[in-house]
Coordinates of C-alpha atoms in Angstrom, one line a residue:
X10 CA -6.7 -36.5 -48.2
X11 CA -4.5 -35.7 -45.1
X12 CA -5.6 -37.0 -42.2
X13 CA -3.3 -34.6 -39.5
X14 CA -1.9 -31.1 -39.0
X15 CA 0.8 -30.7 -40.8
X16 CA 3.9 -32.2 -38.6
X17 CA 6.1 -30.2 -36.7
X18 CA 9.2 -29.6 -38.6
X19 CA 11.7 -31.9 -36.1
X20 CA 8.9 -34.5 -35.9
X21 CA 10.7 -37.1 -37.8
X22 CA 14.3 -36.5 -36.4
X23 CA 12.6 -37.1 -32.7
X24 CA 10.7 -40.1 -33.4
X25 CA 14.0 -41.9 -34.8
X26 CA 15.9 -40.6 -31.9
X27 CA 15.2 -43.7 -29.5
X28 CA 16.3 -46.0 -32.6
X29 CA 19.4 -43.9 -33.1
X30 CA 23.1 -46.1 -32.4
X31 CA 21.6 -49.6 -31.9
X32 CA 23.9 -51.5 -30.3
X33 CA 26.3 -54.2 -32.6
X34 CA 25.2 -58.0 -32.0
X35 CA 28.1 -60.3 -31.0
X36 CA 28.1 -63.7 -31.0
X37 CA 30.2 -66.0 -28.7
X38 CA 32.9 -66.6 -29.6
X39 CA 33.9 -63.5 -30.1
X40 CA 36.0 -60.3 -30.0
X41 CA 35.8 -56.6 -29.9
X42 CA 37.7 -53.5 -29.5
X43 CA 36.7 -50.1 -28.0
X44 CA 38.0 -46.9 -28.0
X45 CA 37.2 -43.4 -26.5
X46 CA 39.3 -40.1 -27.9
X47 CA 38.4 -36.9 -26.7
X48 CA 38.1 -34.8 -29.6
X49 CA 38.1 -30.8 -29.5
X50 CA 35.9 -28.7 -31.7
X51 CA 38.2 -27.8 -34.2
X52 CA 39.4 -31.4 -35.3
X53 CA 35.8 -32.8 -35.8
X54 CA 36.5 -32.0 -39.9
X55 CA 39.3 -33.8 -39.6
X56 CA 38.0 -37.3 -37.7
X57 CA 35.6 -37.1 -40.6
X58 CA 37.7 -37.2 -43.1
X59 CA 40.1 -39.7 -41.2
X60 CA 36.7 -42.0 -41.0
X61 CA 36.1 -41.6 -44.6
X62 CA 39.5 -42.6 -45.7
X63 CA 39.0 -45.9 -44.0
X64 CA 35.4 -46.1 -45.5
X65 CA 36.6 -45.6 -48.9
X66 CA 39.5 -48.3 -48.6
X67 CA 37.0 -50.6 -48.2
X68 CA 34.3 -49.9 -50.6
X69 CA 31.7 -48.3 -48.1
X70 CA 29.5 -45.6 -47.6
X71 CA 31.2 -42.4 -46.3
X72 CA 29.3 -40.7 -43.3
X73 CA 27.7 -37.5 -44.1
X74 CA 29.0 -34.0 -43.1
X75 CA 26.5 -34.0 -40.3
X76 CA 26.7 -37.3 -38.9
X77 CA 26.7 -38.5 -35.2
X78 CA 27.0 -42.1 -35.8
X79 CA 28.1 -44.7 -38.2
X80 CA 28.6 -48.4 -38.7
X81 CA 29.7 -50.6 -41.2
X82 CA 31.9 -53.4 -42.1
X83 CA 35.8 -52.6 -42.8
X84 CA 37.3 -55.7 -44.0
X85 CA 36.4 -58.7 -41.2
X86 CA 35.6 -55.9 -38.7
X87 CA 31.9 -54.2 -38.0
X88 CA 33.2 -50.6 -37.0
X89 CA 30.6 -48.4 -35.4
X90 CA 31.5 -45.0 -34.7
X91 CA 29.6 -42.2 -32.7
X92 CA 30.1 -38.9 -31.8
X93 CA 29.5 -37.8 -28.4
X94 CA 29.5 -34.5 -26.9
X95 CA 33.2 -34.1 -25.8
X96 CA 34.5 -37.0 -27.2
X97 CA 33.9 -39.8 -30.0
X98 CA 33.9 -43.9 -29.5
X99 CA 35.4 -46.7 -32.2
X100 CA 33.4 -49.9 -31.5
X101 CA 35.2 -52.7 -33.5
X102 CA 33.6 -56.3 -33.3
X103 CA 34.5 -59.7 -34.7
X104 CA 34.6 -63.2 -34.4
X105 CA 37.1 -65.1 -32.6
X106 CA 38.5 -68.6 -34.0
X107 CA 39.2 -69.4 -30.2
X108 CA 42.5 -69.9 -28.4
X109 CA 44.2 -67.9 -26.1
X110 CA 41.9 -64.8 -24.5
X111 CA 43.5 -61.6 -25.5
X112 CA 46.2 -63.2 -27.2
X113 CA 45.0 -61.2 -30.4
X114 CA 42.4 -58.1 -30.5
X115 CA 39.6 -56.9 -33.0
X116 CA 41.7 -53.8 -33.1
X117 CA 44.8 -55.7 -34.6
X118 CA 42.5 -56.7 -37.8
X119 CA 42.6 -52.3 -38.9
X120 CA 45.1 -50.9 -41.4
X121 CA 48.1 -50.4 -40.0
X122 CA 48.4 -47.1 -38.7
X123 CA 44.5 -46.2 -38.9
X124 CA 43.8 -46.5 -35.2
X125 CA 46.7 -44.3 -33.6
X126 CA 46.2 -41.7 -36.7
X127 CA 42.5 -40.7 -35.3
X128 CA 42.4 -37.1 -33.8
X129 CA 42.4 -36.8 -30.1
X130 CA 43.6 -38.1 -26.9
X131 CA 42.8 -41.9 -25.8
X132 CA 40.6 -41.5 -22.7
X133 CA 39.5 -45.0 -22.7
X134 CA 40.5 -48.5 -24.4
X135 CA 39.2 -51.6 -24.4
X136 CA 39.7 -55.1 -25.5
X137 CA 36.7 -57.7 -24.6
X138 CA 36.9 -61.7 -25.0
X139 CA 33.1 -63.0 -25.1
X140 CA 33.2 -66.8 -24.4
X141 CA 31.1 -69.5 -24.4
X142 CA 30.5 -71.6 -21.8
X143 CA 32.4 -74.6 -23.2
X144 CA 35.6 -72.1 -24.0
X145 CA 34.9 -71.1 -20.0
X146 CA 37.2 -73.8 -18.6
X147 CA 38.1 -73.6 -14.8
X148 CA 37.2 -70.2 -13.8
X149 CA 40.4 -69.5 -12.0
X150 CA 42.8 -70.5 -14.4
X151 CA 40.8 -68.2 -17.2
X152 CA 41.0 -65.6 -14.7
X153 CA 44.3 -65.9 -13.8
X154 CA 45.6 -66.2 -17.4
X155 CA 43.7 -62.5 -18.7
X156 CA 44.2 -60.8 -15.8
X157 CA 47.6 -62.0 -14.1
X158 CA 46.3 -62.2 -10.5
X159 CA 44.7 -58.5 -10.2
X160 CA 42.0 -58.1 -8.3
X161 CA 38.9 -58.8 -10.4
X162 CA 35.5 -57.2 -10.4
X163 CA 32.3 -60.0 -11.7
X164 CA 29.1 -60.3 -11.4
X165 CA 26.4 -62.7 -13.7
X166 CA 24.4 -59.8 -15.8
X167 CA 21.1 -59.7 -17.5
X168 CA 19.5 -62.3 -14.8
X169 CA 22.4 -64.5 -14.9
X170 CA 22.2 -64.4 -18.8
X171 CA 26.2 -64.2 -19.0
X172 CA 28.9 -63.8 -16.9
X173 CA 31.6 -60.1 -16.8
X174 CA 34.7 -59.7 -15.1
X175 CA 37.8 -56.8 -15.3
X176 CA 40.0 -55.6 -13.2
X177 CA 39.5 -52.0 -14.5
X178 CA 43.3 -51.5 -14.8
X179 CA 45.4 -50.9 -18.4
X180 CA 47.5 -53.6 -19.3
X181 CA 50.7 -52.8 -21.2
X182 CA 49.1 -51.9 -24.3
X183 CA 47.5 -49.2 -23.5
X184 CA 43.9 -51.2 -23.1
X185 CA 41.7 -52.6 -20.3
X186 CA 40.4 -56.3 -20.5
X187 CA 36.4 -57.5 -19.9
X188 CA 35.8 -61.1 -19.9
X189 CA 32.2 -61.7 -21.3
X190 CA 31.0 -65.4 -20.5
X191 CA 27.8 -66.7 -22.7
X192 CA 25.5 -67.9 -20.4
X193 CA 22.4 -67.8 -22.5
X194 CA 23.1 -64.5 -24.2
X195 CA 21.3 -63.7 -27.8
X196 CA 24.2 -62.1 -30.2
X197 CA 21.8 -58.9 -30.0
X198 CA 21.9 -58.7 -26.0
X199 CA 25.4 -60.0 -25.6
X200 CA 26.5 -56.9 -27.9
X201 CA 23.7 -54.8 -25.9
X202 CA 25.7 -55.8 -22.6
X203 CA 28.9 -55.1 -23.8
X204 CA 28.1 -51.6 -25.2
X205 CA 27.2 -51.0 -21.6
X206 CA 30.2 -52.1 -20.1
X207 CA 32.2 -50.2 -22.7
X208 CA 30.4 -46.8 -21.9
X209 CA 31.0 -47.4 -18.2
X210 CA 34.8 -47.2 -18.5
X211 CA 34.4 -44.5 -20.9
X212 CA 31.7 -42.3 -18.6
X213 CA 34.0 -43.0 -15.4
X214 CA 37.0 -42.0 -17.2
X215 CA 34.9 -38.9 -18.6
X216 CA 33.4 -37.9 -15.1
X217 CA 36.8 -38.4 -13.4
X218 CA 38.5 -35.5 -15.5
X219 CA 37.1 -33.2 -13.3
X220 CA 38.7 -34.8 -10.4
X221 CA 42.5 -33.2 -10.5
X222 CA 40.6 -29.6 -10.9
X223 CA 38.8 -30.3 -7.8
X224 CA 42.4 -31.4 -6.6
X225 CA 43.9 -28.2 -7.8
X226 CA 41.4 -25.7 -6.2
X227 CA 41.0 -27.5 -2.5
X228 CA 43.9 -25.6 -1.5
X229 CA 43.1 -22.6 -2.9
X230 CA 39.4 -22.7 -1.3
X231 CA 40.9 -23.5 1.7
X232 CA 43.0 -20.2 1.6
X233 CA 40.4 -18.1 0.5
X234 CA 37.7 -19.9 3.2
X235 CA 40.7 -18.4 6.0
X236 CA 41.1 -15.1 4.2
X237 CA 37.0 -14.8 4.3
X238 CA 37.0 -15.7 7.9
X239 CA 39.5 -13.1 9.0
X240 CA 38.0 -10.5 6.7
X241 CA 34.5 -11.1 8.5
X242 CA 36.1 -11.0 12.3
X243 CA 37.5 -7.7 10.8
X244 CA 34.2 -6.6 9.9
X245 CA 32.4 -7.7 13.4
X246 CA 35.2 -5.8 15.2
X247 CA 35.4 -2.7 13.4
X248 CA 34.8 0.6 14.6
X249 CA 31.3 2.5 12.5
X250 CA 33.2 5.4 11.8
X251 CA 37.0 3.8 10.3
X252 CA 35.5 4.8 6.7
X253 CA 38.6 4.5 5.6
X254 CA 39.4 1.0 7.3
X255 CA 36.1 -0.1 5.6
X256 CA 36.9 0.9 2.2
X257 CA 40.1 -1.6 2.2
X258 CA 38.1 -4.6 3.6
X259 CA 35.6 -4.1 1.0
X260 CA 38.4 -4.1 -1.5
X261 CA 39.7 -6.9 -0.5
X262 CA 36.5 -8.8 -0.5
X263 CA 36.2 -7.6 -4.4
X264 CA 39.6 -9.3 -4.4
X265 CA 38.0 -12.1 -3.1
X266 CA 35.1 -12.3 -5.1
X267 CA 36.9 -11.9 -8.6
X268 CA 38.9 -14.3 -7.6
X269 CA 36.1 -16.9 -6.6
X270 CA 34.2 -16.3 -9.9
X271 CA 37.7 -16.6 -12.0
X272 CA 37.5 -20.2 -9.9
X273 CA 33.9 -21.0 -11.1
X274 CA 34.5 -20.2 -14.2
X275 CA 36.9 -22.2 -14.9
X276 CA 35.5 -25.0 -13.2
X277 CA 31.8 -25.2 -13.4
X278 CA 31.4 -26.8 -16.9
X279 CA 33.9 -29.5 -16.1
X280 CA 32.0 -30.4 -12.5
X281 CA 28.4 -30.3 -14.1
X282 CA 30.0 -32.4 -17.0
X283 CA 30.8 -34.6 -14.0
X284 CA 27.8 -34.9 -12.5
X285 CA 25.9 -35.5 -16.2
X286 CA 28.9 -38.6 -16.5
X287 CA 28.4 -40.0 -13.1
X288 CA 24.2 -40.6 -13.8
X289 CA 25.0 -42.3 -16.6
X290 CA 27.7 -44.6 -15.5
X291 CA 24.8 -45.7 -12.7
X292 CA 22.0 -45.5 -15.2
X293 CA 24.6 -48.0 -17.0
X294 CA 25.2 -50.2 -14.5
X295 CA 21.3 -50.4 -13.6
X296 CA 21.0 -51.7 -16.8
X297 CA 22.9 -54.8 -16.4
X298 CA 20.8 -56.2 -13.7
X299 CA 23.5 -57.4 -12.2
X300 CA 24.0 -60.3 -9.9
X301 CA 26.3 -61.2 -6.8
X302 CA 29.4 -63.5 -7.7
X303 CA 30.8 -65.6 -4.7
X304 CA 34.0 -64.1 -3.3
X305 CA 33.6 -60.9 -5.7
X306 CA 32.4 -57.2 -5.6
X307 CA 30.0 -56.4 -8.3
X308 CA 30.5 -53.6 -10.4
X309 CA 27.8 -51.3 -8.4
X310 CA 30.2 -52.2 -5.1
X311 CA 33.4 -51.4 -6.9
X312 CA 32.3 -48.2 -8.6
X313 CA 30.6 -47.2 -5.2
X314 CA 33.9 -47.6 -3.6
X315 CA 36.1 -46.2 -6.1
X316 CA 34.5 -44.2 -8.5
X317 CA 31.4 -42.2 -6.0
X318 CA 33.6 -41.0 -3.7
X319 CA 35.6 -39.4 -6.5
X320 CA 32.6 -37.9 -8.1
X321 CA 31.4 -36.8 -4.1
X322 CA 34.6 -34.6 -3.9
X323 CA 34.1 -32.8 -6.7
X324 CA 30.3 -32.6 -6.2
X325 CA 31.9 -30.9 -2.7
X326 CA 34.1 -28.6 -4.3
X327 CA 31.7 -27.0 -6.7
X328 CA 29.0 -26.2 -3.4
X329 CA 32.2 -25.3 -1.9
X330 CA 33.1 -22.7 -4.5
X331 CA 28.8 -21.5 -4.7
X332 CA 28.8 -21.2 -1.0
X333 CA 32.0 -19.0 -0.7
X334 CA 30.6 -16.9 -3.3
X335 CA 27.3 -16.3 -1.7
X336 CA 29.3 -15.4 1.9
X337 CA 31.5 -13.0 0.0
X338 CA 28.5 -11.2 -1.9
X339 CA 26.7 -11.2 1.5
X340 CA 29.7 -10.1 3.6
X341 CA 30.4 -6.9 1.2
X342 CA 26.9 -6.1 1.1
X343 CA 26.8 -6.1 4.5
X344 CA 29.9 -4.0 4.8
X345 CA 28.9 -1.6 2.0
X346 CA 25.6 -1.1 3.7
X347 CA 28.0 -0.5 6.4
X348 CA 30.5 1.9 4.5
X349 CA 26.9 4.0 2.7
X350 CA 25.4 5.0 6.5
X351 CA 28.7 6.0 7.5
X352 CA 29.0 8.4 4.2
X353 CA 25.5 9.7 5.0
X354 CA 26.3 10.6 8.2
X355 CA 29.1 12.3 7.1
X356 CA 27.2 14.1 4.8
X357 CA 24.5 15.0 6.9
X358 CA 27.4 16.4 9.3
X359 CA 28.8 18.5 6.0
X360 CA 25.6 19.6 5.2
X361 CA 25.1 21.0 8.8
X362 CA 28.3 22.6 8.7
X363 CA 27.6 24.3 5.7
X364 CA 24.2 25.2 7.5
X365 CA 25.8 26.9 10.0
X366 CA 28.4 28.5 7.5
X367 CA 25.8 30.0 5.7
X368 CA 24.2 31.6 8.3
X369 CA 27.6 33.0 9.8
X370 CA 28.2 34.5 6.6
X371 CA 24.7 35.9 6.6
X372 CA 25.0 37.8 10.0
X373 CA 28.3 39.1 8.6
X374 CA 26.6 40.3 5.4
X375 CA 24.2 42.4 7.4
X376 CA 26.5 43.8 9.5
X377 CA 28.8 44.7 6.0
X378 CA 25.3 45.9 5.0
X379 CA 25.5 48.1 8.2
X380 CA 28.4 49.1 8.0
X381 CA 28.4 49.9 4.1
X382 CA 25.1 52.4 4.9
X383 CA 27.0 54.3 7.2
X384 CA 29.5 54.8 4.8
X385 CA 27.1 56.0 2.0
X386 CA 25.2 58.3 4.3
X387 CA 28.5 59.6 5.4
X388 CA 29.5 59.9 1.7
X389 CA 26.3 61.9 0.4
X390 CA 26.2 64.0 3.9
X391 CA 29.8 64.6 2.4
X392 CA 28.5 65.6 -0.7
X393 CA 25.5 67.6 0.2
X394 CA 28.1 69.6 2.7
X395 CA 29.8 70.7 -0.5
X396 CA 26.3 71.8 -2.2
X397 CA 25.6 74.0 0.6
X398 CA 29.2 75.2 1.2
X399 CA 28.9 76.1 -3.1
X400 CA 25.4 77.3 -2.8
X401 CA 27.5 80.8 -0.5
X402 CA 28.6 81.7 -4.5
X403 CA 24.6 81.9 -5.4
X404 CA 23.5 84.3 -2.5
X405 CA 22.5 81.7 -0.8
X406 CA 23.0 82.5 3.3
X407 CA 22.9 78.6 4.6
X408 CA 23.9 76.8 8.0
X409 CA 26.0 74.1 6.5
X410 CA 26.0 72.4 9.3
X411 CA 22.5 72.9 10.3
X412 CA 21.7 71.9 6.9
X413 CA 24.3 68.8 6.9
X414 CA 22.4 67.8 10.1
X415 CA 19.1 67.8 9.1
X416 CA 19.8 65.5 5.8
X417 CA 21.5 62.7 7.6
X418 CA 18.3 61.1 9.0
X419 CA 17.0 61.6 5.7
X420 CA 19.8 59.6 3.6
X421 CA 19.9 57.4 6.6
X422 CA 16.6 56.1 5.8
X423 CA 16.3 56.3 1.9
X424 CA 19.9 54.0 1.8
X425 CA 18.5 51.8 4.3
X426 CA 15.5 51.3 1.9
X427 CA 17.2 51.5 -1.1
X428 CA 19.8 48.7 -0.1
X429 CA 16.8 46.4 1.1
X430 CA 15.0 46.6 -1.9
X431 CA 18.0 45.4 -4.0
X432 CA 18.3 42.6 -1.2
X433 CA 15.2 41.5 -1.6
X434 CA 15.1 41.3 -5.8
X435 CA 18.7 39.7 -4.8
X436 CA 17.0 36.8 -3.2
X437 CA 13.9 36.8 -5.7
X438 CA 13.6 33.8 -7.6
X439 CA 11.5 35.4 -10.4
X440 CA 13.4 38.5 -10.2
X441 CA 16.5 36.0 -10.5
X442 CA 15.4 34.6 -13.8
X443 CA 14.4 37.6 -15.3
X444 CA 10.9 37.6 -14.2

């Protein structure tokens, strides 16, 4: 009998989650290769199937269509792959018979061929020597023969369980160099520590691609920050009523503001990538527990030189960019609020205008009204003048003009009445619709 609900459908996905891409153990001596290739969308099929190759060359397990992650041994190498969001990692470990640090690489001991075919652009690569304490020798002299007299970066990690140092440069192969001493580390932490100090490199390197945008659209802020500035002097100085004057400075700020969104746009995935990167280089870094070196800058001091104030200017340029588009927005509101009371004033001024119009051509209606009844009256007085005149030919003895006279008044007053009446059912609204 069951004992629970039933389980949600992504139960067992999320519980494995926190066991997902264990780190490799690596026992001293030994070596290992790493390598970050960012990878668009459309060649993931196609690092598959470059993975698989190598898989099947060596009698393993292919990865499944849907995989994130894989590991497994190719030959004397444990290759573990993983798939990140923008970009995918080759982690290739193996034991060292001694001699020279970096005199051979983990990434030597693949198929000719294999490593330079994967899909992508290199953003990162990495050899690491991990030695043990007996293979440590004079400090400077190991120093000084894997990293030719560069500056170097140490500290003692995990408590003072082992011993890192780089330089953080790329050496003519194309890869940078971490010296791991064994100080007490188990194979399972040592390969824990250097997974860390892998994904450092390859996090900076990921966080700093946003770095030449924020380069690239300094000097374009900086013109439109001038362009704003002007524009809102124009504003404070204009005249209410220069409608027209208006209408161009709000155009311009359109201008302004399609120009600022093209900007974030363009940019604002690549600086929040940034920021996303730059958390987990330090949430890296915390996890190495790291501890001072005489006479050298830790990791935390070198990135907090090098690598923060990087990640600060484009941290800069994005507010930047959300700040000018907030001052544009509030500047053509502003102006537009501007630009809608001058239109109603002008259309309160048309609308009294046609007021007055209206009632000018009212007063001249009536007096066409006036005029037109003493034209009718004039008219039938005319007609009735010819009725008399005719009514002679009946027997009829009448004063024409007595008679003329008398009717005047008469048609005066029914034309006056008559022509008011069809004013009125004129102006009707019922009589208007048919009412």
């Amino acid at each position: 009998m069951r004992l629970l609900p039933a389980d949600l459908p992504e139960r067992a996905a999320l519980a494995l989650e926190v066991h997902a891409r264990p780190s490799e153990p690596l026992a001293a001596p030994g070596r290992a290769s790493y390598v970050a290739v960012l990878v668009d969308a459309d060649e993931r099929e196609r690092e598959l199937a470059h993975l698989a190759r190598l898989c099947r060359q060596h009698g393993q397990l292919t990865p499944a269509a849907d995989a994130v992650h894989w590991s497994g041994s190719v030959g004397p190498l444990r290759l573990k792959w993983e798939r990140h969001g923008e970009f995918s990692s080759y982690t290739l470990l193996t034991a060292s018979a001694g001699g020279e640090p970096f005199a051979d690489s983990a990434a030597n001991l693949l198929p000719a061929g294999w490593l330079a075919g994967v899909p992508g652009l290199t953003v990162y690569a990495g050899h690491a020597e991990l030695l043990s304490p007996t293979e440590g020798g004079a400090l400077g002299d190991l120093l000084q023969q894997c990293f030719g007299g560069r500056t170097v970066v140490g500290s003692a990690l995990g408590d003072g369980a082992g011993l890192a140092y780089s330089d953080f440069l790329t050496h003519g192969d194309g890869f940078g160099r971490i010296l791991l001493i064994d100080q007490g580390f188990t194979p399972l932490v040592a390969g824990r520590m250097l997974q860390r100090l892998f994904e450092i490199e390859a996090y900076r390197m990921m966080a700093l691609l946003a770095f030449p945008v924020a380069r690239r659209l300094s000097p374009r802020l900086m013109a439109i920050e001038r362009s704003l500035a002007a524009l809102a002097d124009s504003i404070a100085a204009g005249n209410a009523r220069e409608t027209g004057r208006d209408e161009n400075l709000l155009q311009e700020l359109t201008r302004l503001a399609a120009e600022i969104e093209s900007g974030l746009a363009a940019s604002q995935y690549r600086f929040a990538a940034c920021r996303a990167y730059a958390d987990l280089v330090r949430t890296r870094i915390d996890e190495l527990r790291e501890r001072r070196l005489s006479g050298l800058q830790t990791l935390d001091e070198f990135m907090s030189r090098r690598f923060t104030p990087a990640v600060a200017t484009c941290a800069t340029v994005s507010r930047r960019m959300h700040d000018l588009s907030e001052r544009v927005a509030q500047a053509s509101h502003l102006l537009s609020t501007r630009v809608d009371i001058v239109r109603e004033q002008q259309n309160l001024a048309l609308l009294a205008s046609m007021d007055r119009r209206a009632k000018l051509q009212l007063r001249l209606q009536q007096t066409v009204e006036g005029l037109s009844i003493a034209a009718i009256v004039y008219y039938l007085a005319g007609v009735i003048g010819y009725l008399a005149k005719g009514s002679r030919s009946l027997g009829l003895n009448l004063d024409v003009d007595l008679f003329v006279g008398l009717s005047v008044p008469v048609l005066a007053l029914l034309t006056f009445q008559t022509v008011r009446r069809a004013r009125r059912r004129a102006s009707d609204p019922d009589t208007k619709n048919g009412h």
